[in-house]
């Protein structure tokens, strides 16, 4: 059975079924704790040319209290973004002068 495209709602075609896959960064505290898995099926929409996963997980399933990384709390990432922004601002100012 074909699914519908997440964008244009037209039918998609199966590309590859990877089977049940564990969610990325879905670490457990204990070896026997259950692991959240989802069906990783890739599909293609010929109408809008979007390659996509057939199943979309809810944000709370992916980004829960045990999610290991939050962009705003990483000082190194914040410094990297600040440096990149300053470089781009410099280039824009040079182009305008």
PDB file of C-alpha atoms in Angstrom:
ATOM      1  CA  UNK A   1       0.000   0.000   0.000  1.00  0.00           C
ATOM      2  CA  UNK A   2       1.372   3.408  -0.957  1.00  0.00           C
ATOM      3  CA  UNK A   3       1.372   6.269   1.507  1.00  0.00           C
ATOM      4  CA  UNK A   4       0.645   9.930   0.852  1.00  0.00           C
ATOM      5  CA  UNK A   5       3.339  12.584   0.462  1.00  0.00           C
ATOM      6  CA  UNK A   6       3.874  14.730   3.557  1.00  0.00           C
ATOM      7  CA  UNK A   7       3.920  17.883   1.387  1.00  0.00           C
ATOM      8  CA  UNK A   8       1.600  17.576  -1.610  1.00  0.00           C
ATOM      9  CA  UNK A   9      -0.556  14.635  -0.403  1.00  0.00           C
ATOM     10  CA  UNK A  10      -0.130  12.660  -3.633  1.00  0.00           C
ATOM     11  CA  UNK A  11       0.750   8.969  -3.585  1.00  0.00           C
ATOM     12  CA  UNK A  12       4.343   7.958  -2.957  1.00  0.00           C
ATOM     13  CA  UNK A  13       6.284   4.942  -4.141  1.00  0.00           C
ATOM     14  CA  UNK A  14       8.376   2.670  -1.954  1.00  0.00           C
ATOM     15  CA  UNK A  15      12.140   3.141  -2.342  1.00  0.00           C
ATOM     16  CA  UNK A  16      13.516   0.921   0.418  1.00  0.00           C
ATOM     17  CA  UNK A  17      12.234  -0.642   3.633  1.00  0.00           C
ATOM     18  CA  UNK A  18      14.972  -0.732   6.293  1.00  0.00           C
ATOM     19  CA  UNK A  19      12.686  -2.480   8.784  1.00  0.00           C
ATOM     20  CA  UNK A  20      12.325  -1.498  12.435  1.00  0.00           C
ATOM     21  CA  UNK A  21      15.076   0.925  13.442  1.00  0.00           C
ATOM     22  CA  UNK A  22      15.925   2.400  16.853  1.00  0.00           C
ATOM     23  CA  UNK A  23      15.349   6.112  17.170  1.00  0.00           C
ATOM     24  CA  UNK A  24      18.530   8.237  16.853  1.00  0.00           C
ATOM     25  CA  UNK A  25      20.081   9.099  20.218  1.00  0.00           C
ATOM     26  CA  UNK A  26      17.544   6.823  21.921  1.00  0.00           C
ATOM     27  CA  UNK A  27      19.941   5.800  24.657  1.00  0.00           C
ATOM     28  CA  UNK A  28      18.712   3.769  27.608  1.00  0.00           C
ATOM     29  CA  UNK A  29      19.893   3.874  31.199  1.00  0.00           C
ATOM     30  CA  UNK A  30      19.883   0.110  31.670  1.00  0.00           C
ATOM     31  CA  UNK A  31      20.786  -2.625  29.138  1.00  0.00           C
ATOM     32  CA  UNK A  32      17.328  -4.220  29.408  1.00  0.00           C
ATOM     33  CA  UNK A  33      15.312  -0.979  29.101  1.00  0.00           C
ATOM     34  CA  UNK A  34      12.983  -0.967  26.077  1.00  0.00           C
ATOM     35  CA  UNK A  35      14.294   0.766  22.958  1.00  0.00           C
ATOM     36  CA  UNK A  36      11.917   2.958  20.958  1.00  0.00           C
ATOM     37  CA  UNK A  37      11.855   1.734  17.349  1.00  0.00           C
ATOM     38  CA  UNK A  38       9.966   2.887  14.292  1.00  0.00           C
ATOM     39  CA  UNK A  39       9.430   1.534  10.770  1.00  0.00           C
ATOM     40  CA  UNK A  40      12.116   3.178   8.615  1.00  0.00           C
ATOM     41  CA  UNK A  41      10.587   3.104   5.162  1.00  0.00           C
ATOM     42  CA  UNK A  42      11.831   5.526   2.508  1.00  0.00           C
ATOM     43  CA  UNK A  43       9.415   6.661  -0.191  1.00  0.00           C
ATOM     44  CA  UNK A  44       9.495   9.036  -3.166  1.00  0.00           C
ATOM     45  CA  UNK A  45       6.805  11.395  -4.397  1.00  0.00           C
ATOM     46  CA  UNK A  46       6.945  11.699  -8.162  1.00  0.00           C
ATOM     47  CA  UNK A  47       4.656  14.756  -8.084  1.00  0.00           C
ATOM     48  CA  UNK A  48       6.815  17.084  -5.963  1.00  0.00           C
ATOM     49  CA  UNK A  49      10.048  15.012  -6.188  1.00  0.00           C
ATOM     50  CA  UNK A  50      10.436  14.735  -2.421  1.00  0.00           C
ATOM     51  CA  UNK A  51      12.372  11.787  -0.976  1.00  0.00           C
ATOM     52  CA  UNK A  52      11.020  11.200   2.524  1.00  0.00           C
ATOM     53  CA  UNK A  53      10.458   8.775   5.343  1.00  0.00           C
ATOM     54  CA  UNK A  54       6.991   7.287   5.303  1.00  0.00           C
ATOM     55  CA  UNK A  55       6.548   7.601   9.087  1.00  0.00           C
ATOM     56  CA  UNK A  56       7.036  10.822  11.020  1.00  0.00           C
ATOM     57  CA  UNK A  57       7.611  10.511  14.722  1.00  0.00           C
ATOM     58  CA  UNK A  58       6.062  12.946  17.171  1.00  0.00           C
ATOM     59  CA  UNK A  59       8.558  15.529  18.485  1.00  0.00           C
ATOM     60  CA  UNK A  60       8.026  14.358  22.064  1.00  0.00           C
ATOM     61  CA  UNK A  61       9.094  10.854  21.012  1.00  0.00           C
ATOM     62  CA  UNK A  62      12.363  12.185  19.584  1.00  0.00           C
ATOM     63  CA  UNK A  63      13.167  15.088  21.919  1.00  0.00           C
ATOM     64  CA  UNK A  64      12.324  13.887  25.402  1.00  0.00           C
ATOM     65  CA  UNK A  65      13.940  14.414  28.804  1.00  0.00           C
ATOM     66  CA  UNK A  66      16.748  11.954  27.998  1.00  0.00           C
ATOM     67  CA  UNK A  67      17.650  13.581  24.658  1.00  0.00           C
ATOM     68  CA  UNK A  68      21.419  14.202  24.933  1.00  0.00           C
ATOM     69  CA  UNK A  69      21.855  17.496  23.080  1.00  0.00           C
ATOM     70  CA  UNK A  70      20.184  20.898  23.142  1.00  0.00           C
ATOM     71  CA  UNK A  71      21.641  23.569  20.867  1.00  0.00           C
ATOM     72  CA  UNK A  72      21.031  26.469  23.241  1.00  0.00           C
ATOM     73  CA  UNK A  73      22.880  24.796  26.101  1.00  0.00           C
ATOM     74  CA  UNK A  74      26.078  24.107  24.187  1.00  0.00           C
ATOM     75  CA  UNK A  75      28.592  26.889  24.709  1.00  0.00           C
ATOM     76  CA  UNK A  76      30.852  25.625  21.912  1.00  0.00           C
ATOM     77  CA  UNK A  77      27.976  25.547  19.428  1.00  0.00           C
ATOM     78  CA  UNK A  78      26.830  29.011  20.501  1.00  0.00           C
ATOM     79  CA  UNK A  79      30.345  30.398  19.978  1.00  0.00           C
ATOM     80  CA  UNK A  80      30.535  28.702  16.572  1.00  0.00           C
ATOM     81  CA  UNK A  81      27.242  30.302  15.497  1.00  0.00           C
ATOM     82  CA  UNK A  82      28.328  33.723  16.775  1.00  0.00           C
ATOM     83  CA  UNK A  83      31.602  33.502  14.853  1.00  0.00           C
ATOM     84  CA  UNK A  84      29.806  32.428  11.668  1.00  0.00           C
ATOM     85  CA  UNK A  85      27.299  35.277  11.992  1.00  0.00           C
ATOM     86  CA  UNK A  86      30.074  37.826  12.479  1.00  0.00           C
ATOM     87  CA  UNK A  87      31.893  36.525   9.385  1.00  0.00           C
ATOM     88  CA  UNK A  88      28.743  36.820   7.278  1.00  0.00           C
ATOM     89  CA  UNK A  89      27.982  40.301   8.598  1.00  0.00           C
ATOM     90  CA  UNK A  90      31.509  41.357   7.634  1.00  0.00           C
ATOM     91  CA  UNK A  91      31.075  39.993   4.104  1.00  0.00           C
ATOM     92  CA  UNK A  92      27.709  41.700   3.642  1.00  0.00           C
ATOM     93  CA  UNK A  93      29.142  45.024   4.812  1.00  0.00           C
ATOM     94  CA  UNK A  94      32.057  44.680   2.375  1.00  0.00           C
ATOM     95  CA  UNK A  95      29.661  43.995  -0.497  1.00  0.00           C
ATOM     96  CA  UNK A  96      27.557  47.056   0.347  1.00  0.00           C
ATOM     97  CA  UNK A  97      30.508  49.491   0.536  1.00  0.00           C
TER      98      UNK A  97
END
